[in-house]
């Protein structure tokens, strides 16, 4: 199996918007569409054959998870093209802001914040009922779409299939920690652990 190739579309006409431990994320145009290009990169400390196998395997799992999420009713970006040789996904660019930015802006009334958090809760219940664990639930990985205010879930790079309650619990615990660290003003509105039953 050869080492990872460069994407067919190249990167010259794309703008990098973020880089994490596993992938680079670019935005630009592909076949006349505004897209996000997510490119997983090689880990030089791994044997090239093993690295390519692991990277492409993880890419395919991410694509499968996004498609499965959409089938269950969870909004995710549409996938336009997958290039295995370059470990790259071309997907829809969602016009909107992350939930993190929306909450930190301070522009929402309490009732609007409550409505947004209820949307998130419904989205996660649908995801977990469909047997899918996101693996990286943070408010940066949820987008509020400008056109209709819907919540779109992104970045399924650590996702996997599971119906085990403990896996769902860990998923929610990650989200709870995200709220604790980034949204301390709104932690009282997030009832994940230590919640009292309504009387």
Coordinates of N, CA and C in Angstrom, one line a residue:
X1 N 0.8 -1.2 0.0 CA 0.0 0.0 0.0 C 0.9 1.2 0.0
X2 N 0.7 2.2 -0.9 CA 1.6 3.3 -1.0 C 1.3 4.4 0.1
X3 N 2.2 5.3 0.2 CA 2.0 6.4 1.1 C 0.9 7.3 0.6
X4 N 0.3 8.1 1.5 CA -0.8 9.0 1.2 C -0.4 10.0 0.1
X5 N -1.3 10.2 -0.9 CA -1.0 11.1 -2.0 C -1.6 12.5 -1.6
X6 N -1.3 13.5 -2.4 CA -1.9 14.8 -2.3 C -3.3 14.7 -2.9
X7 N -4.3 15.5 -2.3 CA -5.7 15.5 -2.9 C -5.6 15.9 -4.4
X8 N -6.6 15.3 -5.1 CA -6.6 15.6 -6.6 C -6.9 17.1 -6.8
X9 N -7.7 17.7 -5.9 CA -8.0 19.1 -6.1 C -6.8 20.0 -5.7
X10 N -5.8 19.4 -5.1 CA -4.7 20.3 -4.6 C -5.1 21.1 -3.4
X11 N -4.2 21.9 -2.9 CA -4.5 22.8 -1.8 C -4.2 24.2 -2.1
X12 N -3.7 24.5 -3.2 CA -3.3 25.9 -3.6 C -4.5 26.9 -3.5
X13 N -5.7 26.4 -3.9 CA -6.8 27.3 -4.0 C -7.7 27.1 -2.7
X14 N -7.2 26.4 -1.7 CA -7.9 26.2 -0.5 C -7.2 27.0 0.6
X15 N -8.0 27.4 1.6 CA -7.5 28.1 2.8 C -7.6 27.2 4.0
X16 N -6.5 27.0 4.7 CA -6.5 26.2 5.9 C -7.2 27.0 7.0
X17 N -8.2 26.4 7.7 CA -8.9 27.1 8.8 C -8.6 26.4 10.1
X18 N -8.1 25.2 10.2 CA -7.7 24.6 11.4 C -6.8 23.4 11.2
X19 N -6.1 23.0 12.2 CA -5.3 21.8 12.2 C -5.3 21.2 13.6
X20 N -5.7 19.9 13.7 CA -5.7 19.2 14.9 C -4.6 18.1 14.9
X21 N -4.8 17.2 15.9 CA -3.8 16.1 16.0 C -3.9 15.1 14.9
X22 N -5.0 15.0 14.2 CA -5.2 14.0 13.2 C -5.4 14.5 11.8
X23 N -5.8 15.8 11.7 CA -6.2 16.2 10.3 C -6.1 17.7 10.2
X24 N -6.0 18.2 8.9 CA -6.0 19.6 8.6 C -7.4 19.8 7.9
X25 N -7.9 21.0 8.2 CA -9.2 21.4 7.6 C -9.1 22.6 6.7
X26 N -9.5 22.5 5.5 CA -9.4 23.6 4.5 C -10.8 24.0 4.1
X27 N -11.0 25.2 3.5 CA -12.2 25.6 2.9 C -11.9 26.1 1.5
X28 N -12.8 25.9 0.6 CA -12.6 26.4 -0.8 C -13.7 26.0 -1.7
X29 N -13.4 25.9 -3.0 CA -14.4 25.5 -4.0 C -14.0 24.1 -4.6
X30 N -15.0 23.3 -4.8 CA -14.8 22.0 -5.4 C -16.0 21.6 -6.3
X31 N -15.7 21.5 -7.6 CA -16.8 21.3 -8.6 C -17.9 22.3 -8.5
X32 N -17.5 23.5 -8.2 CA -18.5 24.6 -8.2 C -19.2 24.7 -6.9
X33 N -18.8 24.0 -5.9 CA -19.5 24.1 -4.6 C -18.6 24.6 -3.5
X34 N -19.1 25.3 -2.6 CA -18.4 25.7 -1.4 C -18.2 24.5 -0.5
X35 N -17.0 24.1 -0.2 CA -16.8 22.9 0.5 C -15.8 23.1 1.7
X36 N -15.8 22.1 2.6 CA -14.8 21.9 3.6 C -14.0 20.7 3.1
X37 N -12.7 20.8 3.1 CA -11.8 19.6 2.8 C -11.1 19.2 4.0
X38 N -11.4 18.0 4.5 CA -10.7 17.5 5.7 C -9.7 16.4 5.3
X39 N -8.4 16.7 5.6 CA -7.3 15.8 5.1 C -6.6 15.2 6.3
X40 N -6.7 13.9 6.4 CA -5.9 13.3 7.5 C -4.5 13.2 7.0
X41 N -3.5 13.4 7.9 CA -2.1 13.3 7.5 C -1.4 12.2 8.1
X42 N -0.2 11.9 7.5 CA 0.6 10.7 7.9 C 1.2 11.0 9.3
X43 N 1.4 9.9 10.0 CA 2.2 10.0 11.3 C 3.6 9.4 10.9
X44 N 4.6 10.2 10.9 CA 5.9 9.8 10.4 C 6.6 8.7 11.3
X45 N 6.1 8.6 12.6 CA 6.7 7.7 13.5 C 6.2 6.2 13.3
X46 N 5.2 6.1 12.4 CA 4.6 4.8 12.1 C 5.2 4.3 10.8
X47 N 5.3 3.0 10.6 CA 5.7 2.4 9.4 C 4.7 2.8 8.3
X48 N 5.2 3.2 7.1 CA 4.4 3.8 6.1 C 3.2 2.9 5.7
X49 N 3.4 1.6 5.6 CA 2.3 0.7 5.2 C 1.2 0.7 6.3
X50 N 1.7 0.5 7.6 CA 0.7 0.5 8.7 C 0.0 1.9 8.8
X51 N 0.8 3.0 8.6 CA 0.2 4.3 8.8 C -0.9 4.5 7.8
X52 N -0.7 4.1 6.5 CA -1.7 4.3 5.5 C -2.9 3.5 5.8
X53 N -2.7 2.3 6.2 CA -3.8 1.4 6.6 C -4.7 2.0 7.7
X54 N -4.0 2.5 8.7 CA -4.7 3.0 9.9 C -5.5 4.3 9.5
X55 N -4.8 5.2 8.7 CA -5.3 6.5 8.4 C -6.5 6.3 7.5
X56 N -6.4 5.5 6.5 CA -7.6 5.3 5.6 C -8.7 4.6 6.3
X57 N -8.4 3.6 7.2 CA -9.4 3.0 8.0 C -10.2 3.9 8.8
X58 N -9.5 4.9 9.5 CA -10.1 5.9 10.3 C -11.0 6.8 9.5
X59 N -10.5 7.2 8.3 CA -11.2 8.0 7.4 C -12.5 7.4 7.0
X60 N -12.5 6.1 6.6 CA -13.7 5.4 6.2 C -14.7 5.2 7.3
X61 N -14.2 5.1 8.6 CA -15.1 5.0 9.7 C -15.8 6.3 9.9
X62 N -15.0 7.4 9.7 CA -15.6 8.7 9.9 C -16.8 9.0 8.9
X63 N -16.5 8.6 7.6 CA -17.5 8.7 6.6 C -18.7 7.9 6.9
X64 N -18.5 6.6 7.3 CA -19.6 5.7 7.6 C -20.5 6.3 8.8
X65 N -19.8 6.9 9.7 CA -20.5 7.4 10.9 C -21.3 8.6 10.5
X66 N -20.8 9.5 9.6 CA -21.6 10.6 9.2 C -22.8 10.2 8.4
X67 N -22.7 9.2 7.6 CA -23.8 8.7 6.8 C -24.8 8.0 7.7
X68 N -24.3 7.3 8.7 CA -25.3 6.6 9.6 C -26.0 7.7 10.4
X69 N -25.3 8.7 10.9 CA -25.9 9.8 11.7 C -27.1 10.4 10.9
X70 N -26.8 10.7 9.6 CA -27.8 11.3 8.7 C -29.0 10.4 8.6
X71 N -28.8 9.1 8.5 CA -29.9 8.2 8.4 C -30.8 8.2 9.6
X72 N -30.2 8.4 10.8 CA -31.0 8.4 12.0 C -31.7 9.7 12.2
X73 N -31.4 10.7 11.4 CA -32.1 12.0 11.6 C -31.2 13.1 12.2
X74 N -29.9 12.8 12.4 CA -29.0 13.8 12.9 C -28.4 14.6 11.7
X75 N -28.5 15.9 11.8 CA -27.9 16.8 10.7 C -26.4 16.8 10.8
X76 N -25.8 16.4 9.6 CA -24.3 16.5 9.4 C -24.1 17.1 8.1
X77 N -22.9 17.6 7.8 CA -22.6 18.0 6.4 C -22.7 16.9 5.4
X78 N -23.2 17.3 4.2 CA -23.3 16.3 3.1 C -21.9 16.0 2.6
X79 N -21.7 14.7 2.3 CA -20.4 14.3 1.8 C -20.5 14.3 0.3
X80 N -19.5 15.1 -0.4 CA -19.5 15.2 -1.8 C -18.6 14.2 -2.5
X81 N -17.4 14.0 -1.8 CA -16.4 13.1 -2.4 C -15.4 12.6 -1.4
X82 N -15.0 11.4 -1.5 CA -14.0 10.8 -0.6 C -12.9 10.3 -1.4
X83 N -11.7 10.7 -1.1 CA -10.5 10.4 -1.8 C -9.6 9.6 -0.9
X84 N -9.7 8.2 -1.0 CA -8.9 7.4 -0.1 C -7.4 7.5 -0.2
X85 N -7.0 7.6 -1.4 CA -5.5 7.7 -1.7 C -4.9 8.9 -1.0
X86 N -5.7 10.0 -0.7 CA -5.2 11.2 -0.1 C -5.8 11.3 1.3
X87 N -6.6 10.3 1.8 CA -7.2 10.4 3.1 C -8.0 11.7 3.3
X88 N -8.8 12.0 2.3 CA -9.4 13.3 2.2 C -10.9 13.2 2.0
X89 N -11.7 14.0 2.8 CA -13.1 14.1 2.6 C -13.5 15.5 2.1
X90 N -14.3 15.6 1.1 CA -14.8 16.9 0.6 C -16.3 16.9 1.0
X91 N -16.7 17.9 1.9 CA -18.0 17.9 2.4 C -18.6 19.3 2.3
X92 N -19.9 19.4 2.6 CA -20.6 20.6 2.5 C -20.1 21.6 3.6
X93 N -19.9 22.8 3.2 CA -19.6 23.9 4.1 C -20.9 24.5 4.7
X94 N -21.0 24.3 6.0 CA -22.2 24.8 6.7 C -22.0 26.3 7.0
X95 N -23.0 27.1 6.6 CA -22.9 28.5 6.9 C -23.5 28.7 8.3
X96 N -22.7 29.2 9.2 CA -23.2 29.4 10.6 C -22.1 29.6 11.5
X97 N -22.4 29.5 12.8 CA -21.4 29.7 13.9 C -21.5 28.4 14.8
X98 N -20.3 28.2 15.4 CA -20.3 27.1 16.4 C -21.2 27.4 17.6
X99 N -21.7 26.4 18.2 CA -22.4 26.6 19.5 C -21.6 27.3 20.5
X100 N -20.3 27.0 20.5 CA -19.4 27.7 21.4 C -19.4 29.2 21.2
X101 N -19.3 29.6 20.0 CA -19.2 31.0 19.7 C -20.6 31.7 20.0
X102 N -21.7 31.0 19.7 CA -23.0 31.5 19.9 C -23.2 31.8 21.4
X103 N -22.8 30.8 22.2 CA -23.0 31.0 23.7 C -22.1 32.0 24.3
X104 N -20.8 32.1 23.8 CA -19.9 33.0 24.3 C -20.2 34.5 23.8
X105 N -21.0 34.6 22.8 CA -21.3 36.0 22.3 C -22.1 36.8 23.3
X106 N -22.9 36.1 24.1 CA -23.7 36.7 25.0 C -24.9 37.4 24.4
X107 N -25.2 37.1 23.2 CA -26.4 37.8 22.4 C -27.7 37.0 22.6
X108 N -27.7 35.8 23.2 CA -28.9 35.1 23.3 C -29.6 35.4 24.6
X109 N -30.9 35.5 24.6 CA -31.7 35.6 25.8 C -31.8 34.2 26.5
X110 N -32.1 34.2 27.8 CA -32.1 32.9 28.5 C -33.1 31.9 27.8
X111 N -34.2 32.4 27.3 CA -35.1 31.5 26.7 C -34.5 30.9 25.4
X112 N -33.8 31.7 24.7 CA -33.1 31.2 23.4 C -32.0 30.2 23.8
X113 N -31.3 30.4 24.9 CA -30.3 29.5 25.3 C -30.9 28.2 25.7
X114 N -32.0 28.2 26.4 CA -32.7 27.0 26.8 C -33.2 26.2 25.6
X115 N -33.7 26.9 24.6 CA -34.2 26.3 23.3 C -33.0 25.6 22.6
X116 N -31.9 26.3 22.5 CA -30.7 25.8 21.9 C -30.2 24.5 22.6
X117 N -30.1 24.5 23.9 CA -29.7 23.4 24.6 C -30.6 22.2 24.5
X118 N -31.9 22.5 24.4 CA -32.9 21.4 24.1 C -32.7 20.8 22.8
X119 N -32.4 21.6 21.8 CA -32.1 21.1 20.4 C -30.9 20.1 20.5
X120 N -29.8 20.5 21.3 CA -28.6 19.7 21.4 C -29.0 18.4 22.1
X121 N -29.8 18.5 23.1 CA -30.2 17.2 23.8 C -30.9 16.3 23.0
X122 N -31.9 16.8 22.1 CA -32.6 16.0 21.2 C -31.7 15.4 20.2
X123 N -30.8 16.1 19.7 CA -29.8 15.7 18.7 C -29.0 14.5 19.2
X124 N -28.5 14.6 20.4 CA -27.6 13.6 21.0 C -28.4 12.4 21.4
X125 N -29.7 12.5 21.8 CA -30.5 11.4 22.1 C -30.8 10.6 20.8
X126 N -31.0 11.3 19.7 CA -31.2 10.6 18.4 C -30.0 9.9 18.0
X127 N -28.8 10.6 18.1 CA -27.5 9.9 17.8 C -27.3 8.6 18.6
X128 N -27.5 8.7 19.9 CA -27.2 7.5 20.7 C -28.3 6.5 20.5
X129 N -29.5 6.8 20.3 CA -30.5 5.8 20.0 C -30.2 5.1 18.7
X130 N -29.5 5.7 17.8 CA -29.1 5.1 16.6 C -27.8 4.3 16.7
X131 N -27.3 4.1 17.9 CA -26.2 3.3 18.1 C -24.9 3.9 17.7
X132 N -24.8 5.2 17.8 CA -23.5 5.9 17.3 C -23.0 6.8 18.5
X133 N -21.7 6.6 18.7 CA -21.0 7.4 19.7 C -20.1 8.5 19.0
X134 N -20.3 9.7 19.3 CA -19.5 10.8 18.6 C -18.0 10.7 18.9
X135 N -17.7 10.7 20.2 CA -16.3 10.6 20.6 C -15.6 11.9 21.0
X136 N -16.2 13.0 20.5 CA -15.6 14.3 20.7 C -16.7 15.4 20.8
X137 N -17.6 15.2 21.7 CA -18.7 16.1 21.9 C -18.3 17.4 22.6
X138 N -18.0 18.4 21.8 CA -17.7 19.7 22.4 C -18.6 20.7 21.6
X139 N -18.8 21.9 22.2 CA -19.6 22.9 21.6 C -19.0 23.5 20.3
X140 N -17.7 23.2 20.1 CA -17.0 23.6 18.9 C -17.4 22.7 17.7
X141 N -17.8 21.5 18.1 CA -18.2 20.5 17.0 C -19.7 20.5 16.7
X142 N -20.4 21.5 17.1 CA -21.8 21.7 16.8 C -21.9 23.1 16.2
X143 N -22.6 23.1 15.1 CA -22.8 24.4 14.4 C -24.3 24.8 14.3
X144 N -24.5 26.1 14.6 CA -25.9 26.6 14.4 C -26.0 27.2 13.0
X145 N -26.8 26.5 12.2 CA -27.0 26.9 10.8 C -27.7 28.2 10.7
X146 N -27.1 29.1 9.9 CA -27.7 30.5 9.8 C -29.1 30.5 9.2
X147 N -29.3 29.6 8.2 CA -30.6 29.7 7.4 C -31.8 29.3 8.3
X148 N -31.6 28.4 9.2 CA -32.8 28.0 10.0 C -32.6 27.7 11.5
X149 N -31.4 28.0 11.9 CA -31.1 27.8 13.4 C -30.9 26.4 13.8
X150 N -30.9 25.4 12.8 CA -30.7 24.0 13.2 C -29.3 23.8 13.7
X151 N -29.2 22.7 14.5 CA -27.9 22.3 15.0 C -27.3 21.2 14.2
X152 N -26.1 21.4 13.6 CA -25.5 20.5 12.8 C -24.2 19.9 13.5
X153 N -24.1 18.6 13.5 CA -23.0 18.0 14.2 C -21.8 17.7 13.2
X154 N -20.6 18.1 13.6 CA -19.5 17.9 12.8 C -18.4 17.1 13.5
X155 N -17.3 16.8 12.7 CA -16.1 16.1 13.2 C -16.4 14.8 13.9
X156 N -16.6 13.8 13.1 CA -16.8 12.4 13.5 C -15.5 11.6 13.5
X157 N -14.4 12.3 13.6 CA -13.1 11.6 13.5 C -12.9 10.5 14.6
X158 N -13.5 10.6 15.8 CA -13.3 9.7 16.9 C -14.6 8.8 17.1
X159 N -15.5 8.9 16.2 CA -16.8 8.2 16.4 C -16.7 6.7 16.2
X160 N -17.6 6.0 16.8 CA -17.7 4.5 16.6 C -19.1 4.1 17.0
X161 N -19.4 2.8 16.6 CA -20.7 2.3 16.8 C -20.8 1.6 18.2
X162 N -21.8 1.8 18.9 CA -22.0 1.2 20.2 C -23.4 1.4 20.7
X163 N -23.9 0.4 21.4 CA -25.2 0.6 22.1 C -25.0 0.4 23.6
X164 N -23.8 0.4 24.1 CA -23.4 0.2 25.5 C -23.7 1.5 26.2
X165 N -24.5 1.4 27.3 CA -24.8 2.6 28.1 C -23.6 3.4 28.6
X166 N -22.5 2.6 28.9 CA -21.3 3.3 29.4 C -20.7 4.1 28.4
X167 N -20.7 3.7 27.1 CA -20.1 4.5 26.0 C -20.9 5.8 25.8
X168 N -22.2 5.7 25.9 CA -23.0 6.9 25.8 C -22.7 7.8 26.9
X169 N -22.6 7.2 28.1 CA -22.3 8.1 29.3 C -21.0 8.8 29.2
X170 N -19.9 8.1 28.6 CA -18.6 8.8 28.4 C -18.8 9.9 27.4
X171 N -19.6 9.7 26.4 CA -19.8 10.7 25.4 C -20.4 12.0 26.0
X172 N -21.4 11.8 26.9 CA -22.0 12.9 27.6 C -21.1 13.5 28.6
X173 N -20.3 12.7 29.2 CA -19.3 13.3 30.2 C -18.3 14.2 29.5
X174 N -17.9 13.9 28.3 CA -17.0 14.8 27.5 C -17.7 16.1 27.3
X175 N -19.0 16.1 26.9 CA -19.8 17.3 26.7 C -19.9 18.1 28.0
X176 N -20.2 17.4 29.1 CA -20.3 18.1 30.4 C -19.0 18.8 30.7
X177 N -17.9 18.2 30.5 CA -16.6 18.8 30.8 C -16.4 20.0 29.9
X178 N -16.8 19.9 28.6 CA -16.7 21.0 27.7 C -17.5 22.2 28.2
X179 N -18.7 22.0 28.7 CA -19.4 23.1 29.2 C -18.8 23.6 30.5
X180 N -18.3 22.8 31.3 CA -17.7 23.2 32.6 C -16.5 24.1 32.3
X181 N -15.7 23.8 31.3 CA -14.5 24.5 31.0 C -14.7 25.8 30.1
X182 N -15.6 25.7 29.2 CA -15.8 26.8 28.2 C -17.0 27.7 28.5
X183 N -18.0 27.1 29.2 CA -19.3 27.8 29.4 C -19.7 27.8 30.8
X184 N -18.9 28.3 31.7 CA -19.2 28.2 33.1 C -20.5 28.9 33.5
X185 N -20.9 29.9 32.7 CA -22.1 30.7 33.0 C -23.3 29.9 32.7
X186 N -23.2 28.8 31.9 CA -24.4 28.0 31.5 C -24.4 26.6 32.1
X187 N -23.5 26.3 33.0 CA -23.4 24.9 33.5 C -24.7 24.5 34.2
X188 N -25.4 25.5 34.8 CA -26.6 25.2 35.6 C -27.7 24.7 34.7
X189 N -27.6 25.0 33.4 CA -28.6 24.6 32.4 C -28.3 23.2 31.8
X190 N -27.2 22.7 32.0 CA -26.8 21.4 31.5 C -26.9 20.3 32.5
X191 N -27.9 19.5 32.4 CA -28.2 18.5 33.4 C -27.8 17.1 32.9
X192 N -26.6 16.7 33.1 CA -26.0 15.5 32.7 C -25.8 14.5 33.8
X193 N -25.1 15.1 34.9 CA -24.9 14.3 36.1 C -25.3 15.0 37.3
X194 N -25.6 14.2 38.4 CA -26.0 14.8 39.7 C -27.3 15.6 39.5
X195 N -28.2 15.2 38.6 CA -29.4 15.9 38.4 C -30.5 15.3 39.3
X196 N -31.3 16.1 39.9 CA -32.4 15.7 40.7 C -33.7 15.5 39.8
X197 N -34.4 14.5 40.1 CA -35.6 14.3 39.3 C -36.6 15.3 39.6
X198 N -37.4 15.7 38.6 CA -38.4 16.7 38.8 C -39.5 16.2 39.6
X199 N -40.0 17.0 40.5 CA -41.0 16.5 41.4 C -42.4 16.6 40.7

